[in-house]
mmCIF file of C-alpha atoms in Angstrom:
data_model
loop_
_atom_site.group_PDB
_atom_site.id
_atom_site.type_symbol
_atom_site.label_atom_id
_atom_site.label_comp_id
_atom_site.label_asym_id
_atom_site.label_seq_id
_atom_site.Cartn_x
_atom_site.Cartn_y
_atom_site.Cartn_z
ATOM 1 C CA MET L 1 -34.617 -20.233 41.777
ATOM 2 C CA PRO L 2 -34.605 -24.496 40.700
ATOM 3 C CA LYS L 3 -31.333 -26.405 42.034
ATOM 4 C CA ALA L 4 -29.719 -30.151 39.838
ATOM 5 C CA SER L 5 -29.019 -32.510 42.237
ATOM 6 C CA VAL L 6 -25.540 -33.840 40.744
ATOM 7 C CA ASN L 7 -22.551 -35.087 42.267
ATOM 8 C CA GLY L 8 -23.343 -34.542 45.782
ATOM 9 C CA ILE L 9 -24.094 -31.095 45.319
ATOM 10 C CA ASP L 10 -27.299 -28.578 44.177
ATOM 11 C CA ILE L 11 -26.457 -26.135 41.758
ATOM 12 C CA ASP L 12 -28.773 -23.533 41.603
ATOM 13 C CA TYR L 13 -29.206 -22.649 37.701
ATOM 14 C CA GLN L 14 -31.839 -20.379 35.310
ATOM 15 C CA GLU L 15 -33.184 -21.135 32.016
ATOM 16 C CA TYR L 16 -34.075 -18.768 29.406
ATOM 17 C CA GLY L 17 -35.215 -18.947 25.238
ATOM 18 C CA PRO L 18 -38.149 -19.585 22.531
ATOM 19 C CA GLU L 19 -41.240 -21.572 24.227
ATOM 20 C CA ASP L 20 -41.320 -23.168 20.685
ATOM 21 C CA GLY L 21 -38.937 -25.356 18.931
ATOM 22 C CA ASN L 22 -35.438 -27.090 20.026
ATOM 23 C CA PRO L 23 -33.353 -24.480 19.921
ATOM 24 C CA GLU L 24 -28.978 -24.896 20.289
ATOM 25 C CA ALA L 25 -27.909 -24.164 23.771
ATOM 26 C CA ILE L 26 -25.298 -21.226 25.432
ATOM 27 C CA ILE L 27 -24.549 -22.462 28.856
ATOM 28 C CA PHE L 28 -22.888 -19.315 30.332
ATOM 29 C CA ALA L 29 -19.377 -20.031 33.076
ATOM 30 C CA HIS L 30 -19.176 -16.699 35.344
ATOM 31 C CA GLY L 31 -15.547 -15.517 36.925
ATOM 32 C CA ALA L 32 -15.032 -15.161 40.133
ATOM 33 C CA GLY L 33 -16.377 -12.713 41.246
ATOM 34 C CA GLY L 34 -19.518 -13.538 40.290
ATOM 35 C CA ASN L 35 -21.900 -16.069 40.010
ATOM 36 C CA LEU L 36 -25.824 -17.098 37.103
ATOM 37 C CA LEU L 37 -26.919 -13.144 37.963
ATOM 38 C CA SER L 38 -23.540 -11.701 36.298
ATOM 39 C CA TRP L 39 -24.471 -12.568 32.897
ATOM 40 C CA PHE L 40 -28.326 -10.491 32.959
ATOM 41 C CA GLN L 41 -26.975 -7.696 30.261
ATOM 42 C CA GLN L 42 -26.473 -11.364 27.724
ATOM 43 C CA ILE L 43 -29.789 -12.893 28.323
ATOM 44 C CA PRO L 44 -32.163 -10.725 26.532
ATOM 45 C CA TYR L 45 -29.642 -10.406 23.905
ATOM 46 C CA PHE L 46 -29.128 -14.194 23.037
ATOM 47 C CA SER L 47 -32.260 -15.961 24.880
ATOM 48 C CA ILE L 48 -34.304 -14.666 21.484
ATOM 49 C CA ASN L 49 -32.769 -17.005 19.420
ATOM 50 C CA TYR L 50 -31.487 -20.333 22.101
ATOM 51 C CA ARG L 51 -31.772 -21.588 25.055
ATOM 52 C CA CYS L 52 -29.250 -20.513 27.671
ATOM 53 C CA VAL L 53 -28.878 -21.699 31.054
ATOM 54 C CA THR L 54 -26.725 -19.882 33.664
ATOM 55 C CA PHE L 55 -25.572 -22.003 36.415
ATOM 56 C CA SER L 56 -23.590 -20.778 39.482
ATOM 57 C CA HIS L 57 -20.341 -23.112 40.220
ATOM 58 C CA ARG L 58 -19.727 -24.862 43.417
ATOM 59 C CA GLY L 59 -18.814 -22.440 46.355
ATOM 60 C CA PHE L 60 -20.795 -19.754 44.793
ATOM 61 C CA GLY L 61 -23.835 -18.358 44.685
ATOM 62 C CA HIS L 62 -26.370 -20.639 46.497
ATOM 63 C CA SER L 63 -24.733 -23.925 44.866
ATOM 64 C CA TYR L 64 -22.849 -24.253 47.843
ATOM 65 C CA ASP L 65 -19.649 -26.598 48.229
ATOM 66 C CA ILE L 66 -19.513 -29.693 50.512
ATOM 67 C CA GLY L 67 -17.175 -29.757 53.601
ATOM 68 C CA ASP L 68 -13.740 -31.059 52.693
ATOM 69 C CA GLY L 69 -14.510 -30.947 49.038
ATOM 70 C CA PRO L 70 -12.997 -30.960 45.534
ATOM 71 C CA GLY L 71 -14.230 -27.093 44.737
ATOM 72 C CA MET L 72 -12.663 -26.556 41.465
ATOM 73 C CA GLU L 73 -11.393 -29.554 40.350
ATOM 74 C CA ALA L 74 -15.030 -30.766 39.982
ATOM 75 C CA PHE L 75 -16.125 -27.241 37.999
ATOM 76 C CA PRO L 76 -16.014 -29.929 34.515
ATOM 77 C CA GLY L 77 -17.735 -32.610 35.790
ATOM 78 C CA ASP L 78 -20.671 -30.294 37.676
ATOM 79 C CA LEU L 79 -20.730 -29.237 34.266
ATOM 80 C CA GLU L 80 -21.355 -32.293 32.518
ATOM 81 C CA ALA L 81 -23.807 -33.262 35.354
ATOM 82 C CA LEU L 82 -26.019 -30.480 34.918
ATOM 83 C CA MET L 83 -26.388 -31.156 31.440
ATOM 84 C CA ASP L 84 -27.412 -34.515 31.803
ATOM 85 C CA PHE L 85 -29.622 -33.028 34.227
ATOM 86 C CA LEU L 86 -31.324 -30.560 32.108
ATOM 87 C CA ASN L 87 -30.874 -33.056 28.615
ATOM 88 C CA ILE L 88 -28.759 -31.132 26.846
ATOM 89 C CA GLU L 89 -26.555 -33.498 24.592
ATOM 90 C CA LYS L 90 -24.027 -30.648 22.853
ATOM 91 C CA ALA L 91 -23.824 -26.652 24.087
ATOM 92 C CA HIS L 92 -21.987 -23.436 22.949
ATOM 93 C CA LEU L 93 -20.109 -22.208 25.624
ATOM 94 C CA VAL L 94 -19.271 -18.806 26.768
ATOM 95 C CA ALA L 95 -16.892 -19.019 29.798
ATOM 96 C CA GLN L 96 -16.118 -15.536 32.009
ATOM 97 C CA SER L 97 -12.418 -15.919 33.883
ATOM 98 C CA MET L 98 -12.198 -18.823 36.082
ATOM 99 C CA GLY L 99 -15.432 -20.070 34.403
ATOM 100 C CA GLY L 100 -12.384 -21.186 31.336
ATOM 101 C CA ARG L 101 -10.782 -23.168 33.564
ATOM 102 C CA THR L 102 -14.798 -25.487 33.650
ATOM 103 C CA ALA L 103 -14.967 -25.076 29.930
ATOM 104 C CA LEU L 104 -11.873 -25.316 28.867
ATOM 105 C CA GLY L 105 -11.549 -27.963 30.978
ATOM 106 C CA PHE L 106 -14.596 -29.911 29.971
ATOM 107 C CA ALA L 107 -13.917 -29.481 25.810
ATOM 108 C CA VAL L 108 -10.800 -31.498 26.053
ATOM 109 C CA ILE L 109 -13.349 -33.914 28.122
ATOM 110 C CA SER L 110 -15.913 -33.934 26.233
ATOM 111 C CA PRO L 111 -14.949 -32.706 22.807
ATOM 112 C CA ASN L 112 -18.552 -34.048 20.971
ATOM 113 C CA ARG L 113 -20.472 -32.138 23.583
ATOM 114 C CA VAL L 114 -19.577 -28.619 22.674
ATOM 115 C CA LEU L 115 -20.339 -27.222 19.957
ATOM 116 C CA SER L 116 -18.435 -24.033 20.078
ATOM 117 C CA LEU L 117 -16.030 -22.027 22.550
ATOM 118 C CA THR L 118 -15.947 -18.478 23.979
ATOM 119 C CA LEU L 119 -13.218 -17.525 26.376
ATOM 120 C CA ALA L 120 -13.552 -14.570 27.430
ATOM 121 C CA ASP L 121 -10.534 -12.518 29.539
ATOM 122 C CA THR L 122 -9.433 -15.916 30.609
ATOM 123 C CA THR L 123 -6.530 -18.539 29.069
ATOM 124 C CA GLY L 124 -9.011 -20.967 30.083
ATOM 125 C CA ALA L 125 -6.301 -21.638 33.241
ATOM 126 C CA MET L 126 -5.031 -23.783 30.552
ATOM 127 C CA GLY L 127 -0.598 -25.056 31.115
ATOM 128 C CA GLU L 128 1.064 -24.628 28.754
ATOM 129 C CA GLU L 129 4.372 -23.208 29.679
ATOM 130 C CA ASP L 130 4.962 -20.245 28.038
ATOM 131 C CA VAL L 131 1.762 -19.335 28.919
ATOM 132 C CA GLU L 132 1.549 -20.051 32.616
ATOM 133 C CA MET L 133 4.955 -18.161 32.518
ATOM 134 C CA ALA L 134 4.276 -14.605 31.229
ATOM 135 C CA LEU L 135 0.920 -14.800 33.105
ATOM 136 C CA SER L 136 2.664 -15.326 36.228
ATOM 137 C CA GLU L 137 5.861 -12.972 35.622
ATOM 138 C CA TRP L 138 2.889 -9.735 34.574
ATOM 139 C CA ARG L 139 1.588 -10.484 38.069
ATOM 140 C CA GLN L 140 5.128 -10.521 39.621
ATOM 141 C CA ILE L 141 5.837 -6.799 37.601
ATOM 142 C CA HIS L 142 2.126 -5.883 38.687
ATOM 143 C CA PRO L 143 1.498 -7.546 42.124
ATOM 144 C CA ASP L 144 -2.345 -5.625 42.319
ATOM 145 C CA THR L 145 -3.770 -8.528 40.570
ATOM 146 C CA ARG L 146 -2.891 -10.774 42.544
ATOM 147 C CA GLY L 147 -5.384 -12.528 44.823
ATOM 148 C CA ILE L 148 -8.826 -11.059 45.972
ATOM 149 C CA GLY L 149 -7.366 -7.474 45.261
ATOM 150 C CA PHE L 150 -7.066 -7.182 40.578
ATOM 151 C CA ARG L 151 -9.977 -5.030 39.952
ATOM 152 C CA ALA L 152 -12.454 -6.449 37.249
ATOM 153 C CA LEU L 153 -13.709 -3.442 36.174
ATOM 154 C CA SER L 154 -11.316 -0.973 34.440
ATOM 155 C CA ASP L 155 -10.615 2.713 36.426
ATOM 156 C CA ASP L 156 -12.813 4.668 33.169
ATOM 157 C CA PHE L 157 -15.413 2.102 33.377
ATOM 158 C CA ARG L 158 -15.662 2.313 37.644
ATOM 159 C CA THR L 159 -15.743 6.515 37.010
ATOM 160 C CA ARG L 160 -18.469 6.555 34.458
ATOM 161 C CA LYS L 161 -20.799 4.250 35.474
ATOM 162 C CA PRO L 162 -19.639 4.042 39.269
ATOM 163 C CA GLU L 163 -23.829 2.176 40.197
ATOM 164 C CA MET L 164 -23.229 -0.524 37.267
ATOM 165 C CA SER L 165 -19.697 -0.578 39.172
ATOM 166 C CA ASN L 166 -21.588 -0.999 42.833
ATOM 167 C CA LEU L 167 -23.963 -3.617 41.314
ATOM 168 C CA TYR L 168 -20.735 -5.928 39.779
ATOM 169 C CA LEU L 169 -19.555 -5.990 43.760
ATOM 170 C CA GLN L 170 -22.709 -6.766 44.624
ATOM 171 C CA ILE L 171 -22.724 -9.410 43.368
ATOM 172 C CA SER L 172 -19.763 -10.701 44.092
ATOM 173 C CA ARG L 173 -20.855 -10.280 47.681
ATOM 174 C CA THR L 174 -23.913 -12.575 47.385
ATOM 175 C CA ASN L 175 -20.881 -16.160 47.045
ATOM 176 C CA PRO L 176 -20.125 -17.280 50.429
ATOM 177 C CA VAL L 177 -16.417 -16.773 51.367
ATOM 178 C CA ARG L 178 -13.584 -18.603 49.495
ATOM 179 C CA ASP L 179 -10.310 -19.893 49.151
ATOM 180 C CA THR L 180 -7.850 -17.003 47.797
ATOM 181 C CA SER L 181 -5.081 -19.309 48.048
ATOM 182 C CA VAL L 182 -6.682 -21.752 45.835
ATOM 183 C CA PRO L 183 -5.165 -20.678 41.693
ATOM 184 C CA ILE L 184 -7.714 -20.298 39.069
ATOM 185 C CA LEU L 185 -5.830 -20.028 35.798
ATOM 186 C CA PHE L 186 -2.979 -22.688 36.040
ATOM 187 C CA GLY L 187 -2.377 -26.019 35.843
ATOM 188 C CA GLY L 188 -4.833 -26.863 32.937
ATOM 189 C CA PRO L 189 -4.983 -28.592 29.817
ATOM 190 C CA LYS L 190 -1.953 -28.515 27.541
ATOM 191 C CA GLY L 191 -0.265 -30.442 24.556
ATOM 192 C CA ASP L 192 -2.206 -32.622 22.712
ATOM 193 C CA LYS L 193 -5.565 -32.279 24.468
ATOM 194 C CA LEU L 194 -5.229 -28.241 23.388
ATOM 195 C CA ILE L 195 -4.164 -29.713 19.385
ATOM 196 C CA ASN L 196 -6.884 -32.324 19.329
ATOM 197 C CA LEU L 197 -9.689 -29.466 19.883
ATOM 198 C CA GLU L 198 -11.473 -28.824 16.786
ATOM 199 C CA MET L 199 -14.530 -26.640 18.342
ATOM 200 C CA PRO L 200 -14.684 -23.337 16.810
ATOM 201 C CA VAL L 201 -12.604 -20.991 20.053
ATOM 202 C CA LEU L 202 -12.722 -17.440 20.368
ATOM 203 C CA PHE L 203 -11.190 -15.826 22.888
ATOM 204 C CA ILE L 204 -11.762 -11.953 24.214
ATOM 205 C CA VAL L 205 -10.129 -9.862 26.196
ATOM 206 C CA GLY L 206 -10.462 -6.136 27.640
ATOM 207 C CA GLU L 207 -7.377 -3.702 26.108
ATOM 208 C CA ASP L 208 -6.937 -2.565 29.699
ATOM 209 C CA ASP L 209 -7.702 -5.907 30.851
ATOM 210 C CA LEU L 210 -4.789 -6.131 33.868
ATOM 211 C CA LEU L 211 -5.619 -9.848 35.238
ATOM 212 C CA THR L 212 -5.173 -11.708 31.831
ATOM 213 C CA PRO L 213 -3.958 -9.172 29.806
ATOM 214 C CA PRO L 214 -3.825 -8.671 26.136
ATOM 215 C CA HIS L 215 -0.435 -10.717 25.192
ATOM 216 C CA VAL L 216 -0.845 -13.099 27.547
ATOM 217 C CA LEU L 217 -4.136 -15.012 25.872
ATOM 218 C CA ASN L 218 -2.271 -14.148 22.424
ATOM 219 C CA LEU L 219 -0.124 -16.764 23.272
ATOM 220 C CA ALA L 220 -2.940 -18.857 24.724
ATOM 221 C CA SER L 221 -4.816 -18.703 22.133
ATOM 222 C CA ARG L 222 -1.533 -19.779 20.262
ATOM 223 C CA HIS L 223 -1.913 -23.258 21.217
ATOM 224 C CA ILE L 224 -5.304 -23.938 19.817
ATOM 225 C CA PRO L 225 -5.202 -24.627 16.079
ATOM 226 C CA GLY L 226 -8.003 -22.250 14.705
ATOM 227 C CA ALA L 227 -8.796 -20.189 17.622
ATOM 228 C CA SER L 228 -9.252 -16.518 17.319
ATOM 229 C CA LEU L 229 -8.564 -13.718 19.523
ATOM 230 C CA ILE L 230 -10.863 -10.075 19.924
ATOM 231 C CA CYS L 231 -8.989 -7.404 21.639
ATOM 232 C CA VAL L 232 -12.405 -4.433 23.117
ATOM 233 C CA PRO L 233 -10.029 -1.323 22.955
ATOM 234 C CA GLY L 234 -11.380 1.132 26.017
ATOM 235 C CA CYS L 235 -12.245 -1.807 28.308
ATOM 236 C CA GLY L 236 -10.576 -4.369 31.189
ATOM 237 C CA HIS L 237 -10.901 -8.160 32.881
ATOM 238 C CA SER L 238 -14.373 -7.588 32.483
ATOM 239 C CA VAL L 239 -15.398 -6.943 28.524
ATOM 240 C CA TYR L 240 -19.236 -9.124 29.082
ATOM 241 C CA PHE L 241 -20.279 -6.217 31.884
ATOM 242 C CA GLU L 242 -18.143 -2.640 30.867
ATOM 243 C CA LYS L 243 -19.348 -3.390 27.238
ATOM 244 C CA PRO L 244 -22.190 -5.721 27.085
ATOM 245 C CA ASP L 245 -22.937 -4.477 23.238
ATOM 246 C CA VAL L 246 -19.914 -5.041 22.143
ATOM 247 C CA PHE L 247 -19.146 -8.607 23.683
ATOM 248 C CA ASN L 248 -22.526 -9.331 22.580
ATOM 249 C CA PHE L 249 -22.130 -8.471 18.873
ATOM 250 C CA GLU L 250 -18.512 -10.307 18.770
ATOM 251 C CA VAL L 251 -19.957 -14.006 20.332
ATOM 252 C CA GLY L 252 -23.136 -14.224 18.520
ATOM 253 C CA ARG L 253 -21.688 -13.503 15.654
ATOM 254 C CA PHE L 254 -18.897 -15.983 15.995
ATOM 255 C CA ILE L 255 -21.938 -19.040 17.816
ATOM 256 C CA SER L 256 -23.877 -17.761 14.814
ATOM 257 C CA ALA L 257 -20.622 -18.797 12.476
ATOM 258 C CA ALA L 258 -20.239 -21.790 14.400
ATOM 259 C CA SER L 259 -23.370 -23.136 14.318
ATOM 260 C CA CYS L 260 -23.598 -22.633 10.557
ATOM 261 C CA SER L 261 -20.277 -24.715 10.532
#
């Protein structure tokens, strides 16, 4: 598996896409329960027309962090360094859960390098008070959503597709043990940093998401001018995994429109 030596670590990544031409790039940023392997249901769909890059955040997959390293604080900088390493000037960013922290963080730092931003089942860790308060209140009412015990897949999906649910678990178990006490979806960009974003932004969330429920993402979407929100029925915290056909269609349509704008 190829490695990008950036920022003092080796980030593992994979590339897919057309061999001819110069297609636009899509970079997929996984959540805390995954790594670069998580996007196997997206790559066949998007790689027909786009240069697709999957990678493992530092501390996930085989992207091992250094001792006492910066951890998640380095995610946006790692993404920028990876893009430079791969000679990608601009890209569409598709981020799941924790990956939203990476993508939104990068978008406010380097907005001219982001063609579009898809935030799936995530607030992007935006630090807006109403968003953080709503998320905190939800987790107080639903304590099983805190820490490593939250359910990334809906009960219905786990009942209908036990083999896929087990695959999700096995992918997650390939990650190194991490510190789960560090908050993932709090303390990020807010205020003018969000208001000034000009790239197209899409929020997509499962109707039954227990970690970042639709009403929280509805609040989050209001802080970014022009952002749209799609709520997918019968789906939990992992729309990309539970309903890949819906996810691929909606995100694909959004990216296609962004490319034409």
